[in-house]
Amino acid sequence: MSGSPLNPPPLLWSDKLVLWFGRGFGSGQVWVAPGTFGTLAAFPLIWLLKLAVGEGSYSLSIYYAVATFYFLIGIPICRRCEQLLGKEDPGEIVIDEIAAMLLLFGPLDLDRLNIVTGFVFFRLFDVKKPWPVSWADRRKDPFGIMLDDVLAALYTAGCIWLTQRFIGPEIFDRFSHF
């Protein structure tokens, strides 16, 4: 009885690949707080992308082209993951967190202040969903799944700017001796 609920058909390699990307290379399969682990999974990608594009007049443009492609490819990946998992907006799908963090960190250095404030504020806005993040989340379609995290990243960008402007990296120096 291949295909019955008790004996589902085996996944194609392409479906396994889609789930692997959608689940953030496995980070979304953590049993607690998959969005948090998906956000953390973005940092090695950010570092690799920044390393790959280097520094120069076109590096930020190349970085954003790749990050935008990642966001756009995330939409059909979300759609297929929903189909494969039989759920609407499953929590284990974290490609949206990764795409948003890629877009957020384009112009930012990967220093302690940016990483900590970026991570904390992004998780806060992703969980609390202030307007228009909540509006995008209520769309309940793959574009909304991706968009709500990008909007949370925009709020985060503002908080990072305020933190850099008014607190600065000295905050970490004050506590680094502990």
CSV table of N, CA and C in Angstrom, one decimal, residues 36-112:
chain,number,residue,atom,x,y,z
A,36,THR,N,14.7,30.5,16.3
A,36,THR,CA,16.0,31.0,16.9
A,36,THR,C,17.2,30.3,16.3
A,37,PHE,N,17.1,29.0,16.2
A,37,PHE,CA,18.2,28.2,15.6
A,37,PHE,C,18.4,28.5,14.1
A,38,GLY,N,17.3,28.8,13.4
A,38,GLY,CA,17.3,29.2,12.1
A,38,GLY,C,18.0,30.6,11.9
A,39,THR,N,17.8,31.5,12.9
A,39,THR,CA,18.4,32.8,12.9
A,39,THR,C,19.9,32.6,13.1
A,40,LEU,N,20.3,31.7,14.0
A,40,LEU,CA,21.7,31.5,14.3
A,40,LEU,C,22.4,30.8,13.0
A,41,ALA,N,21.6,30.0,12.3
A,41,ALA,CA,22.2,29.3,11.1
A,41,ALA,C,22.5,30.3,10.0
A,42,ALA,N,22.0,31.5,10.1
A,42,ALA,CA,22.3,32.5,9.1
A,42,ALA,C,23.7,33.1,9.2
A,43,PHE,N,24.2,33.1,10.4
A,43,PHE,CA,25.5,33.8,10.5
A,43,PHE,C,26.7,33.2,9.8
A,44,PRO,N,26.8,31.8,9.7
A,44,PRO,CA,27.9,31.3,8.8
A,44,PRO,C,27.6,31.6,7.4
A,45,LEU,N,26.4,31.7,6.9
A,45,LEU,CA,26.1,32.1,5.5
A,45,LEU,C,26.5,33.5,5.3
A,46,ILE,N,26.1,34.4,6.2
A,46,ILE,CA,26.5,35.8,6.1
A,46,ILE,C,28.0,35.9,6.0
A,47,TRP,N,28.7,35.3,6.8
A,47,TRP,CA,30.2,35.3,6.8
A,47,TRP,C,30.7,34.8,5.5
A,48,LEU,N,30.2,33.7,5.0
A,48,LEU,CA,30.7,33.1,3.8
A,48,LEU,C,30.4,34.0,2.6
A,49,LEU,N,29.2,34.6,2.6
A,49,LEU,CA,28.8,35.5,1.5
A,49,LEU,C,29.7,36.8,1.5
A,50,LYS,N,29.9,37.3,2.7
A,50,LYS,CA,30.8,38.5,2.8
A,50,LYS,C,32.2,38.2,2.3
A,51,LEU,N,32.7,37.0,2.7
A,51,LEU,CA,34.0,36.6,2.3
A,51,LEU,C,34.1,36.4,0.8
A,52,ALA,N,33.0,35.8,0.2
A,52,ALA,CA,33.0,35.5,-1.2
A,52,ALA,C,33.0,36.8,-2.1
A,53,VAL,N,32.2,37.8,-1.6
A,53,VAL,CA,32.1,39.0,-2.5
A,53,VAL,C,33.2,40.0,-2.2
A,54,GLY,N,33.9,39.8,-1.1
A,54,GLY,CA,35.0,40.7,-0.8
A,54,GLY,C,34.6,42.1,-0.5
A,55,GLU,N,35.6,43.0,-0.6
A,55,GLU,CA,35.3,44.4,-0.4
A,55,GLU,C,35.6,45.2,-1.7
A,56,GLY,N,34.9,46.2,-1.9
A,56,GLY,CA,35.1,47.0,-3.2
A,56,GLY,C,33.8,47.7,-3.5
A,57,SER,N,33.8,48.4,-4.6
A,57,SER,CA,32.7,49.2,-5.0
A,57,SER,C,31.5,48.4,-5.4
A,58,TYR,N,31.6,47.2,-5.9
A,58,TYR,CA,30.5,46.4,-6.3
A,58,TYR,C,30.1,45.3,-5.3
A,59,SER,N,30.9,45.2,-4.2
A,59,SER,CA,30.7,44.0,-3.3
A,59,SER,C,29.3,44.0,-2.7
A,60,LEU,N,28.8,45.2,-2.2
A,60,LEU,CA,27.5,45.3,-1.6
A,60,LEU,C,26.4,45.0,-2.6
A,61,SER,N,26.6,45.4,-3.8
A,61,SER,CA,25.6,45.1,-4.9
A,61,SER,C,25.5,43.6,-5.1
A,62,ILE,N,26.6,43.0,-5.2
A,62,ILE,CA,26.7,41.5,-5.4
A,62,ILE,C,26.1,40.8,-4.2
A,63,TYR,N,26.4,41.3,-3.0
A,63,TYR,CA,25.9,40.7,-1.8
A,63,TYR,C,24.4,40.8,-1.8
A,64,TYR,N,23.8,41.9,-2.1
A,64,TYR,CA,22.4,42.1,-2.1
A,64,TYR,C,21.7,41.3,-3.2
A,65,ALA,N,22.4,41.2,-4.3
A,65,ALA,CA,21.8,40.4,-5.4
A,65,ALA,C,21.7,38.9,-5.0
A,66,VAL,N,22.7,38.4,-4.3
A,66,VAL,CA,22.6,37.0,-3.8
A,66,VAL,C,21.6,36.9,-2.7
A,67,ALA,N,21.5,37.8,-1.8
A,67,ALA,CA,20.6,37.8,-0.7
A,67,ALA,C,19.1,37.9,-1.2
A,68,THR,N,18.9,38.8,-2.2
A,68,THR,CA,17.6,38.9,-2.8
A,68,THR,C,17.2,37.7,-3.5
A,69,PHE,N,18.1,37.0,-4.2
A,69,PHE,CA,17.8,35.7,-4.9
A,69,PHE,C,17.4,34.7,-3.8
A,70,TYR,N,18.1,34.7,-2.7
A,70,TYR,CA,17.8,33.8,-1.6
A,70,TYR,C,16.4,34.0,-1.1
A,71,PHE,N,16.0,35.3,-0.9
A,71,PHE,CA,14.7,35.6,-0.5
A,71,PHE,C,13.7,35.1,-1.5
A,72,LEU,N,13.9,35.4,-2.8
A,72,LEU,CA,12.9,35.1,-3.9
A,72,LEU,C,12.8,33.6,-4.0
A,73,ILE,N,13.9,32.8,-4.0
A,73,ILE,CA,13.8,31.4,-4.1
A,73,ILE,C,13.2,30.8,-2.8
A,74,GLY,N,13.2,31.5,-1.7
A,74,GLY,CA,12.5,31.1,-0.5
A,74,GLY,C,11.0,30.9,-0.7
A,75,ILE,N,10.4,31.7,-1.5
A,75,ILE,CA,9.0,31.7,-1.7
A,75,ILE,C,8.5,30.4,-2.3
A,76,PRO,N,9.0,29.9,-3.4
A,76,PRO,CA,8.6,28.6,-3.9
A,76,PRO,C,9.1,27.4,-2.9
A,77,ILE,N,10.2,27.6,-2.3
A,77,ILE,CA,10.7,26.6,-1.3
A,77,ILE,C,9.6,26.5,-0.2
A,78,CYS,N,9.2,27.6,0.3
A,78,CYS,CA,8.2,27.6,1.4
A,78,CYS,C,6.9,26.9,0.9
A,79,ARG,N,6.5,27.2,-0.3
A,79,ARG,CA,5.3,26.6,-0.9
A,79,ARG,C,5.4,25.1,-0.9
A,80,ARG,N,6.5,24.6,-1.4
A,80,ARG,CA,6.8,23.2,-1.6
A,80,ARG,C,6.9,22.5,-0.2
A,81,CYS,N,7.5,23.1,0.7
A,81,CYS,CA,7.7,22.6,2.1
A,81,CYS,C,6.3,22.4,2.7
A,82,GLU,N,5.4,23.4,2.6
A,82,GLU,CA,4.1,23.3,3.1
A,82,GLU,C,3.4,22.1,2.5
A,83,GLN,N,3.5,21.9,1.2
A,83,GLN,CA,2.9,20.8,0.6
A,83,GLN,C,3.5,19.4,1.1
A,84,LEU,N,4.8,19.4,1.2
A,84,LEU,CA,5.4,18.1,1.6
A,84,LEU,C,5.1,17.8,3.1
A,85,LEU,N,5.0,18.8,3.9
A,85,LEU,CA,4.8,18.6,5.3
A,85,LEU,C,3.3,18.6,5.7
A,86,GLY,N,2.5,19.0,4.7
A,86,GLY,CA,1.0,19.0,5.0
A,86,GLY,C,0.6,20.0,6.0
A,87,LYS,N,1.3,21.1,6.2
A,87,LYS,CA,1.0,22.1,7.2
A,87,LYS,C,1.1,23.5,6.6
A,88,GLU,N,0.4,24.4,7.1
A,88,GLU,CA,0.5,25.8,6.7
A,88,GLU,C,1.5,26.5,7.6
A,89,ASP,N,2.5,27.2,7.0
A,89,ASP,CA,3.6,27.9,7.7
A,89,ASP,C,4.1,27.1,8.9
A,90,PRO,N,4.7,25.9,8.6
A,90,PRO,CA,5.3,25.1,9.7
A,90,PRO,C,6.5,25.8,10.3
A,91,GLY,N,6.6,25.7,11.7
A,91,GLY,CA,7.6,26.3,12.4
A,91,GLY,C,9.0,25.8,12.0
A,92,GLU,N,9.1,24.6,11.5
A,92,GLU,CA,10.4,24.1,11.2
A,92,GLU,C,11.0,24.7,9.9
A,93,ILE,N,10.2,25.4,9.2
A,93,ILE,CA,10.7,26.1,8.0
A,93,ILE,C,11.3,27.4,8.4
A,94,VAL,N,12.6,27.6,8.2
A,94,VAL,CA,13.3,28.8,8.7
A,94,VAL,C,14.1,29.5,7.7
A,95,ILE,N,13.8,29.1,6.4
A,95,ILE,CA,14.5,29.8,5.3
A,95,ILE,C,14.2,31.3,5.4
A,96,ASP,N,13.0,31.7,5.9
A,96,ASP,CA,12.6,33.1,6.0
A,96,ASP,C,13.5,33.8,7.0
A,97,GLU,N,13.8,33.2,8.1
A,97,GLU,CA,14.7,33.9,9.1
A,97,GLU,C,16.1,34.1,8.4
A,98,ILE,N,16.6,33.1,7.7
A,98,ILE,CA,17.9,33.1,7.1
A,98,ILE,C,17.9,34.2,6.1
A,99,ALA,N,16.9,34.3,5.2
A,99,ALA,CA,16.9,35.3,4.2
A,99,ALA,C,16.8,36.7,4.8
A,100,ALA,N,16.1,36.9,5.8
A,100,ALA,CA,16.0,38.2,6.4
A,100,ALA,C,17.3,38.6,7.1
A,101,MET,N,18.0,37.7,7.7
A,101,MET,CA,19.3,38.0,8.3
A,101,MET,C,20.3,38.3,7.2
A,102,LEU,N,20.3,37.6,6.1
A,102,LEU,CA,21.2,37.9,5.0
A,102,LEU,C,20.9,39.4,4.5
A,103,LEU,N,19.7,39.7,4.3
A,103,LEU,CA,19.4,41.1,3.9
A,103,LEU,C,19.8,42.1,5.0
A,104,LEU,N,19.5,41.8,6.2
A,104,LEU,CA,19.8,42.8,7.3
A,104,LEU,C,21.3,43.1,7.4
A,105,PHE,N,22.2,42.0,7.3
A,105,PHE,CA,23.6,42.2,7.5
A,105,PHE,C,24.4,42.6,6.3
A,106,GLY,N,23.8,42.9,5.2
A,106,GLY,CA,24.5,43.4,4.0
A,106,GLY,C,25.5,44.5,4.3
A,107,PRO,N,25.0,45.7,4.9
A,107,PRO,CA,26.0,46.8,5.1
A,107,PRO,C,26.6,46.7,6.5
A,108,LEU,N,26.3,45.7,7.3
A,108,LEU,CA,26.8,45.7,8.6
A,108,LEU,C,28.1,44.9,8.8
A,109,ASP,N,29.0,45.3,9.7
A,109,ASP,CA,30.1,44.5,10.0
A,109,ASP,C,29.7,43.4,10.9
A,110,LEU,N,30.4,42.3,10.9
A,110,LEU,CA,30.1,41.1,11.7
A,110,LEU,C,30.9,41.3,13.0
A,111,ASP,N,30.6,42.4,13.8
A,111,ASP,CA,31.2,42.6,15.1
A,111,ASP,C,30.3,42.2,16.2
A,112,ARG,N,30.8,42.1,17.4
A,112,ARG,CA,29.9,41.7,18.5
A,112,ARG,C,28.7,42.5,18.7
